[in-house]
Coordinates of N, CA and C in Angstrom, one line a residue:
M26 N -33.6 -28.8 -27.7 CA -32.6 -29.4 -26.8 C -31.6 -28.4 -27.0
K27 N -31.5 -27.4 -28.3 CA -30.8 -26.6 -28.2 C -30.5 -25.5 -27.6
K28 N -32.2 -24.7 -27.1 CA -32.2 -23.7 -26.4 C -31.7 -24.5 -24.9
V29 N -31.9 -25.6 -24.6 CA -31.9 -25.6 -23.2 C -30.1 -25.2 -22.7
I30 N -29.4 -25.9 -24.0 CA -28.2 -25.8 -23.9 C -27.9 -24.6 -23.5
V31 N -28.4 -23.5 -24.5 CA -27.9 -21.9 -24.7 C -28.8 -21.4 -22.9
Y32 N -29.8 -21.7 -22.8 CA -29.3 -21.7 -22.0 C -28.5 -21.9 -20.3
L33 N -28.5 -23.5 -20.2 CA -27.8 -23.4 -19.5 C -26.2 -22.7 -19.3
L34 N -26.2 -22.5 -20.4 CA -24.2 -22.0 -20.6 C -24.7 -20.4 -20.3
F35 N -26.2 -20.0 -20.5 CA -26.5 -18.5 -19.9 C -26.1 -18.1 -18.5
I36 N -26.7 -19.1 -17.7 CA -27.2 -19.4 -16.1 C -25.1 -19.7 -15.7
C37 N -24.6 -20.3 -16.7 CA -23.4 -20.5 -16.4 C -22.6 -19.4 -16.2
F38 N -23.0 -18.7 -17.4 CA -22.1 -17.2 -17.4 C -22.0 -16.4 -16.5
F39 N -23.6 -15.6 -16.2 CA -23.4 -14.7 -15.0 C -23.7 -15.7 -13.5
L40 N -23.6 -17.0 -13.5 CA -23.3 -17.1 -12.0 C -21.7 -16.9 -12.2
S41 N -20.8 -17.3 -13.2 CA -19.4 -17.2 -13.4 C -19.2 -15.3 -13.0
L42 N -19.9 -14.7 -13.6 CA -19.6 -13.2 -13.2 C -19.7 -12.8 -11.7
G43 N -20.5 -13.4 -11.1 CA -20.4 -12.9 -9.2 C -19.7 -13.3 -8.4
N44 N -18.5 -14.1 -9.1 CA -17.6 -14.9 -8.0 C -16.1 -14.1 -8.7
S45 N -16.3 -13.7 -9.8 CA -15.4 -13.2 -10.0 C -14.6 -12.2 -9.2
V46 N -13.0 -12.2 -9.2 CA -12.3 -11.1 -8.5 C -11.6 -10.6 -9.3
A47 N -10.8 -9.4 -9.2 CA -9.6 -8.6 -9.5 C -9.2 -8.3 -8.4
Y48 N -7.7 -8.5 -9.1 CA -6.0 -8.0 -8.2 C -5.8 -7.0 -8.4
A49 N -5.2 -6.5 -8.3 CA -4.2 -5.0 -8.4 C -3.2 -6.0 -8.5
C50 N -2.1 -4.8 -9.0 CA -0.8 -5.6 -9.1 C -0.1 -3.8 -9.3
W51 N 1.1 -4.0 -8.8 CA 2.1 -3.1 -8.7 C 3.4 -2.8 -9.9
E52 N 3.3 -1.6 -10.0 CA 4.5 -1.5 -11.4 C 6.0 -1.7 -11.0
L53 N 6.4 -2.4 -11.4 CA 7.5 -3.0 -10.8 C 8.8 -1.6 -11.5
L54 N 9.7 -0.6 -10.3 CA 10.6 0.2 -10.9 C 11.7 -0.7 -10.1
S55 N 12.2 0.0 -11.0 CA 14.2 -0.5 -10.3 C 14.3 0.5 -9.6
V56 N 15.1 0.6 -9.2 CA 16.3 2.1 -8.4 C 16.2 2.7 -8.9
D57 N 16.6 2.9 -10.3 CA 16.4 4.5 -10.4 C 15.6 4.9 -10.5
D58 N 14.3 4.3 -11.1 CA 13.3 4.7 -10.8 C 12.6 5.3 -9.6
L59 N 12.5 4.3 -8.4 CA 12.3 4.7 -7.3 C 12.9 5.8 -6.7
E60 N 14.3 6.5 -7.3 CA 14.9 7.6 -7.0 C 14.4 8.4 -7.6
D61 N 14.1 8.3 -8.8 CA 14.0 9.4 -9.6 C 12.5 10.2 -9.2
Q62 N 11.7 9.0 -9.0 CA 10.1 9.1 -8.7 C 9.6 9.8 -6.8
S63 N 10.5 9.4 -6.2 CA 10.4 9.7 -4.8 C 10.6 11.4 -4.0
D64 N 9.5 11.5 -3.3 CA 10.2 13.2 -3.0 C 10.8 12.7 -1.5
L65 N 10.8 12.1 -0.8 CA 11.2 12.0 -0.1 C 11.8 10.3 0.3
I66 N 13.3 10.1 0.7 CA 14.2 9.4 0.5 C 14.3 9.1 2.4
V67 N 14.4 8.2 2.7 CA 14.9 7.9 4.5 C 15.3 6.5 5.3
I68 N 16.1 6.8 5.7 CA 16.5 5.6 6.3 C 15.6 5.9 8.0
G69 N 14.6 4.7 8.2 CA 14.4 5.2 9.6 C 14.2 3.8 10.2
E70 N 13.5 3.7 11.4 CA 12.6 3.1 12.2 C 11.9 3.2 13.2
Y71 N 10.9 1.8 12.9 CA 9.9 1.7 13.3 C 9.4 1.5 14.3
K72 N 8.7 2.0 15.4 CA 9.2 1.9 16.9 C 7.6 1.3 17.5
G73 N 6.6 0.9 16.4 CA 5.8 0.0 17.2 C 4.3 1.1 17.1
H74 N 4.9 1.9 16.4 CA 3.5 3.0 16.9 C 2.3 3.4 15.4
M75 N 1.2 2.4 15.6 CA 0.6 2.7 14.6 C -0.7 2.9 14.9
K76 N -1.7 3.8 13.6 CA -3.1 3.9 13.9 C -4.1 3.4 13.0
E77 N -5.0 3.4 13.3 CA -6.0 2.5 12.2 C -6.8 4.2 12.1
I78 N -7.3 4.7 10.7 CA -7.9 5.6 10.2 C -8.9 5.0 9.5
L79 N -10.8 5.8 9.6 CA -12.0 5.5 8.9 C -11.4 6.8 8.3
D80 N -12.1 6.4 6.9 CA -12.7 7.3 6.0 C -14.4 7.8 5.9
D81 N -14.6 8.7 5.0 CA -16.3 8.6 5.2 C -16.8 7.4 4.6
G82 N -15.8 7.2 3.5 CA -16.2 6.4 2.3 C -15.8 5.2 3.2
G83 N -16.2 4.4 4.2 CA -15.7 2.8 4.0 C -14.5 2.7 4.1
F84 N -13.6 3.4 3.8 CA -12.1 2.7 3.0 C -11.1 3.2 3.9
G85 N -9.9 2.3 4.8 CA -9.2 2.2 6.3 C -7.5 2.6 5.5
Y86 N -6.9 3.3 6.5 CA -6.0 3.0 6.0 C -4.9 3.1 7.1
R87 N -3.7 3.1 7.3 CA -2.6 2.9 8.6 C -1.8 3.7 8.5
S88 N -1.5 4.5 9.7 CA -0.5 5.5 9.8 C 0.6 4.8 10.8
W89 N 2.1 5.2 10.0 CA 2.9 4.5 10.7 C 3.9 5.7 10.9
T90 N 4.1 5.8 12.4 CA 5.3 6.7 12.5 C 6.4 6.0 13.0
I91 N 7.5 6.8 11.7 CA 9.0 6.1 11.5 C 9.5 7.3 12.4
V92 N 10.8 6.7 13.0 CA 11.8 7.9 13.6 C 13.0 7.7 12.6
V93 N 13.3 8.8 12.0 CA 14.0 9.3 11.3 C 15.6 9.5 11.5
D94 N 16.3 8.3 11.0 CA 17.8 8.6 11.2 C 18.3 9.1 10.6
Y95 N 18.2 9.1 8.5 CA 19.1 9.6 7.9 C 18.3 9.9 6.4
V96 N 18.4 11.1 6.1 CA 17.6 11.7 5.5 C 18.2 11.3 3.8
V97 N 18.1 10.4 2.7 CA 18.6 10.7 1.9 C 18.5 11.7 0.7
K98 N 16.9 12.1 0.9 CA 16.8 12.9 -0.1 C 15.1 13.4 0.3
G99 N 15.4 15.1 0.2 CA 13.9 15.7 0.4 C 14.0 16.4 1.8
E100 N 13.1 16.3 2.1 CA 13.2 17.2 3.4 C 13.8 17.1 4.9
S101 N 14.0 17.8 5.4 CA 14.9 16.7 7.0 C 13.9 16.9 7.8
L102 N 13.6 15.7 8.7 CA 12.3 15.5 9.9 C 13.0 14.7 10.5
Q103 N 12.5 14.9 11.7 CA 13.3 13.7 12.9 C 12.1 12.5 13.0
T104 N 11.1 12.6 12.7 CA 9.7 12.0 12.7 C 8.7 12.0 11.6
L105 N 8.5 11.3 11.5 CA 7.5 11.1 9.8 C 6.0 9.9 10.1
D106 N 5.1 10.5 9.7 CA 4.1 9.1 9.7 C 4.0 9.0 7.8
V107 N 3.9 7.8 8.4 CA 4.0 6.9 6.5 C 2.6 6.4 6.5
I108 N 1.9 6.6 5.3 CA 0.5 6.2 5.5 C 0.2 5.3 3.8
T109 N -0.1 3.6 4.8 CA -0.5 2.7 3.7 C -2.2 1.8 3.6
G110 N -2.4 1.8 2.9 CA -3.9 1.2 2.0 C -4.2 0.1 3.4
G111 N -4.8 0.5 3.6 CA -6.1 -0.7 4.9 C -5.9 -0.5 6.6
S112 N -7.4 -1.0 6.6 CA -6.8 -1.3 8.2 C -8.3 -2.4 8.4
S113 N -8.2 -3.0 9.7 CA -8.9 -4.3 10.1 C -9.8 -4.0 10.3
N114 N -10.1 -2.5 10.5 CA -11.7 -2.1 10.6 C -12.7 -1.4 9.4
A115 N -11.7 -1.8 8.3 CA -12.6 -0.5 7.1 C -13.9 -1.6 6.6
K116 N -14.8 -1.4 5.9 CA -16.0 -1.5 5.8 C -15.4 -2.1 4.5
I117 N -14.5 -1.9 3.8 CA -14.6 -2.3 2.7 C -12.7 -2.7 2.1
M118 N -12.2 -3.4 1.6 CA -10.9 -4.0 1.7 C -10.9 -4.0 -0.1
V119 N -9.3 -3.4 -0.3 CA -9.6 -3.7 -1.6 C -7.9 -4.7 -2.3
S120 N -7.1 -5.2 -3.0 CA -6.4 -5.8 -2.6 C -4.8 -4.7 -2.5
T121 N -5.0 -3.4 -2.7 CA -3.9 -2.5 -2.8 C -3.5 -2.8 -1.2
D122 N -4.1 -3.2 -0.6 CA -4.0 -2.8 1.0 C -3.0 -3.9 1.4
Y123 N -2.2 -3.3 2.4 CA -0.8 -3.6 2.5 C -0.6 -2.8 4.3
K124 N 0.8 -4.1 5.2 CA 0.7 -3.2 6.2 C 2.5 -3.0 5.9
L125 N 3.5 -2.1 6.7 CA 4.6 -1.4 6.2 C 5.5 -3.0 7.0
T126 N 4.8 -3.5 7.9 CA 5.4 -4.4 8.6 C 5.5 -5.7 7.8
D127 N 4.9 -6.0 6.7 CA 4.9 -7.1 5.9 C 6.2 -7.2 5.2
Y128 N 6.5 -5.5 4.6 CA 8.0 -5.6 3.7 C 9.0 -5.4 4.7
A129 N 8.6 -5.0 6.2 CA 9.8 -4.2 6.1 C 10.3 -5.2 7.6
S130 N 11.3 -5.1 8.4 CA 11.5 -5.2 10.2 C 11.6 -3.9 10.7
E131 N 12.3 -3.6 11.9 CA 12.3 -2.5 12.5 C 13.1 -1.5 11.4
Y132 N 14.2 -1.3 11.1 CA 14.7 -0.5 10.1 C 14.8 -0.8 9.3
M133 N 14.4 0.3 8.1 CA 14.0 -0.1 6.7 C 14.2 1.4 5.7
L134 N 14.7 1.3 4.6 CA 14.8 2.4 4.0 C 13.3 3.1 3.5
L135 N 12.9 4.0 3.2 CA 11.9 4.3 2.4 C 11.8 5.3 1.2
Y136 N 11.1 4.5 0.1 CA 11.0 5.8 -0.8 C 9.6 6.2 -1.1
L137 N 9.4 7.7 -0.7 CA 8.7 8.1 -0.5 C 7.7 8.7 -1.6
V138 N 6.3 9.1 -1.6 CA 5.7 10.6 -2.6 C 5.2 11.0 -1.5
K139 N 5.0 12.6 -2.0 CA 3.5 13.4 -1.4 C 1.9 12.8 -2.1
D140 N 1.2 12.4 -1.1 CA -0.1 12.4 -2.0 C -0.7 13.6 -1.8
Q141 N -2.0 13.8 -2.3 CA -2.8 15.3 -2.8 C -3.1 15.9 -1.6
M142 N -2.6 14.7 0.4 CA -3.3 15.9 1.1 C -2.0 15.7 2.5
G143 N -0.8 16.1 1.1 CA 0.2 16.5 2.0 C 1.3 14.8 2.6
R144 N 0.1 13.7 2.5 CA 1.1 12.7 3.6 C 1.5 12.1 2.7
Y145 N 2.9 11.5 3.0 CA 3.9 10.3 2.6 C 3.3 9.3 2.6
V146 N 3.3 8.7 1.7 CA 3.1 7.1 1.6 C 4.0 6.5 0.5
P147 N 4.4 5.0 0.5 CA 5.6 4.5 -0.1 C 5.2 4.5 -1.3
L148 N 5.6 4.7 -2.7 CA 5.6 4.7 -4.1 C 5.2 3.2 -4.5
T149 N 5.8 2.1 -3.9 CA 4.8 0.9 -4.3 C 5.3 0.0 -3.0
P150 N 5.2 -1.0 -2.4 CA 5.4 -1.9 -1.6 C 7.0 -2.6 -1.7
R151 N 7.3 -1.9 -2.9 CA 8.9 -2.4 -3.4 C 10.0 -1.3 -2.6
G152 N 9.2 0.0 -2.3 CA 9.8 1.4 -1.6 C 10.2 1.1 -0.4
I153 N 10.2 -0.1 0.2 CA 10.0 -0.4 1.4 C 11.2 -1.2 1.1
V154 N 12.2 -1.2 2.3 CA 13.4 -2.0 1.7 C 13.6 -2.3 3.0
S155 N 13.8 -3.8 3.7 CA 14.4 -3.9 5.2 C 15.6 -4.0 5.1
L156 N 15.2 -3.8 6.5 CA 17.9 -3.2 6.8 C 18.1 -4.0 7.4
D157 N 18.6 -5.1 7.9 CA 18.9 -5.9 9.0 C 20.3 -5.1 10.1
L158 N 20.1 -4.6 10.8 CA 21.0 -3.4 11.5 C 21.2 -4.1 12.4

């Protein structure tokens, strides 16, 4: 009887491993932290131009074109491509994928960092602030 119980517990344990899901979470940064850690802070307008790109590993990302109205910190730009993780065509989806439009409307304040490839990405989704103008 003891062997049967151990065997059933063993099976239940391994079945539960197959259904486990891991979720990522973002660091909760204050406004001061966002300002300090950002390479570029802009106020801009999303004009509806977005393209989805797949990399060789099956991951995808979105490139959003932003028309810059005002630069708070960093280099002066007229337009800017902001990168967020995820694509509807990606083979691999991760819990950190999101759309820029999930966090902002047409006008937005963006706290951005430059990645290793020279692209601008939001520090966290908290680095995307919707402005109702």
